[in-house]
Amino acid sequence: MQEGIIKRRGLMLVLSSPSGAGKTTISRKLLEREENLRLSISTTTRAPRPGEVEGIDYRFVDDSSFRCMVEKGAFLEHAQVFGNSYGTPRGPVQRMLEQGGDVLFDIDWQGTQQLRESAREDLVSVFILPPSTEELSRRLHARALDPEHVVRQRMAKAASEMSHWAEYDYIVVNEDIEESVRRVTSILAAERLRRDRQIGLRAFVEKLCAETEQRD
Ligand code: 5GP
């Protein structure tokens, strides 16, 4: 198969959405199904929620460690979200991309803007929208992971987050999780086949043409 012969540059798949639109579930299912896709684990100053595991969901650090990492240039991007700091560590992402692996980012619009400036050609951005305000509110309350005032704060923030939808390459309205996963999988499959991501394609086609000419 062509995929095996021609080397490919890894791509950066960003998923953004307001909290409660289903992004975390979509990410989890994608990671289960896509062998060549790894999650970029962010660093945050937010406290762990029940069930969250250090090094799997996030790397949890205090404010001064975070500031120190910013000063050292350890982040590919970083931003303040809901009063906490979040950042994408540079090293692991670069290693995964160099090995031809694709990297999934669950980051907000501020981080996506920064990645677009620093790595436009590697970036594929997808914004997930909830099907309605009622559904968004229902999902945020059903999670029951955050205190009520945090849920209210997230609802209030959702509109301003959603206003950034037009900065993204693709938009998926998440009415049904399985259908949304299929859509993001299709985006990933098509983006992997983009001509400029397939390094070595020119040499492959030149050889193909030369061999074809010699046949007759
Ligand atoms: P949560 O606290 O619910 O896990 O995440 C809150 C928001 O922060 C989500 O929109 C999530 O996408 C975003 N976020 C998580 N990690 C990062 C990161 O490393 N950088 C940026 N810019 N946003 C992040």
mmCIF file of C-alpha atoms in Angstrom, residues 6 39-40 54 64 86 102 119 130 148 155 157 159 161 166 172 183 188 190 194-195 198 200 203 213:
data_model
loop_
_atom_site.group_PDB
_atom_site.id
_atom_site.type_symbol
_atom_site.label_atom_id
_atom_site.label_comp_id
_atom_site.label_asym_id
_atom_site.label_seq_id
_atom_site.Cartn_x
_atom_site.Cartn_y
_atom_site.Cartn_z
ATOM 1 C CA ILE A 6 5.854 6.797 1.215
ATOM 2 C CA LEU A 39 -2.613 12.577 22.911
ATOM 3 C CA SER A 40 -0.555 15.602 23.854
ATOM 4 C CA GLU A 54 -1.408 12.526 36.933
ATOM 5 C CA SER A 64 5.520 28.743 40.268
ATOM 6 C CA TYR A 86 -2.736 25.352 30.731
ATOM 7 C CA ASP A 102 -0.004 12.219 14.603
ATOM 8 C CA ALA A 119 3.096 25.425 12.865
ATOM 9 C CA PRO A 130 -23.156 21.257 20.767
ATOM 10 C CA GLU A 148 -22.460 24.496 40.569
ATOM 11 C CA MET A 155 -22.061 28.081 30.499
ATOM 12 C CA LYS A 157 -18.026 31.235 28.818
ATOM 13 C CA ALA A 159 -20.802 31.682 23.990
ATOM 14 C CA GLU A 161 -15.632 30.266 23.110
ATOM 15 C CA ALA A 166 -14.739 30.463 12.105
ATOM 16 C CA VAL A 172 -18.547 19.155 13.636
ATOM 17 C CA ARG A 183 -16.590 12.585 10.885
ATOM 18 C CA LEU A 188 -7.960 12.668 9.739
ATOM 19 C CA ALA A 190 -8.153 12.866 4.217
ATOM 20 C CA ARG A 194 -2.552 15.570 1.531
ATOM 21 C CA ARG A 195 0.194 15.781 -1.061
ATOM 22 C CA GLN A 198 3.602 12.702 1.985
ATOM 23 C CA GLY A 200 9.096 11.268 -0.636
ATOM 24 C CA ALA A 203 10.772 10.528 -5.680
ATOM 25 C CA GLU A 213 8.676 4.234 -19.590
#
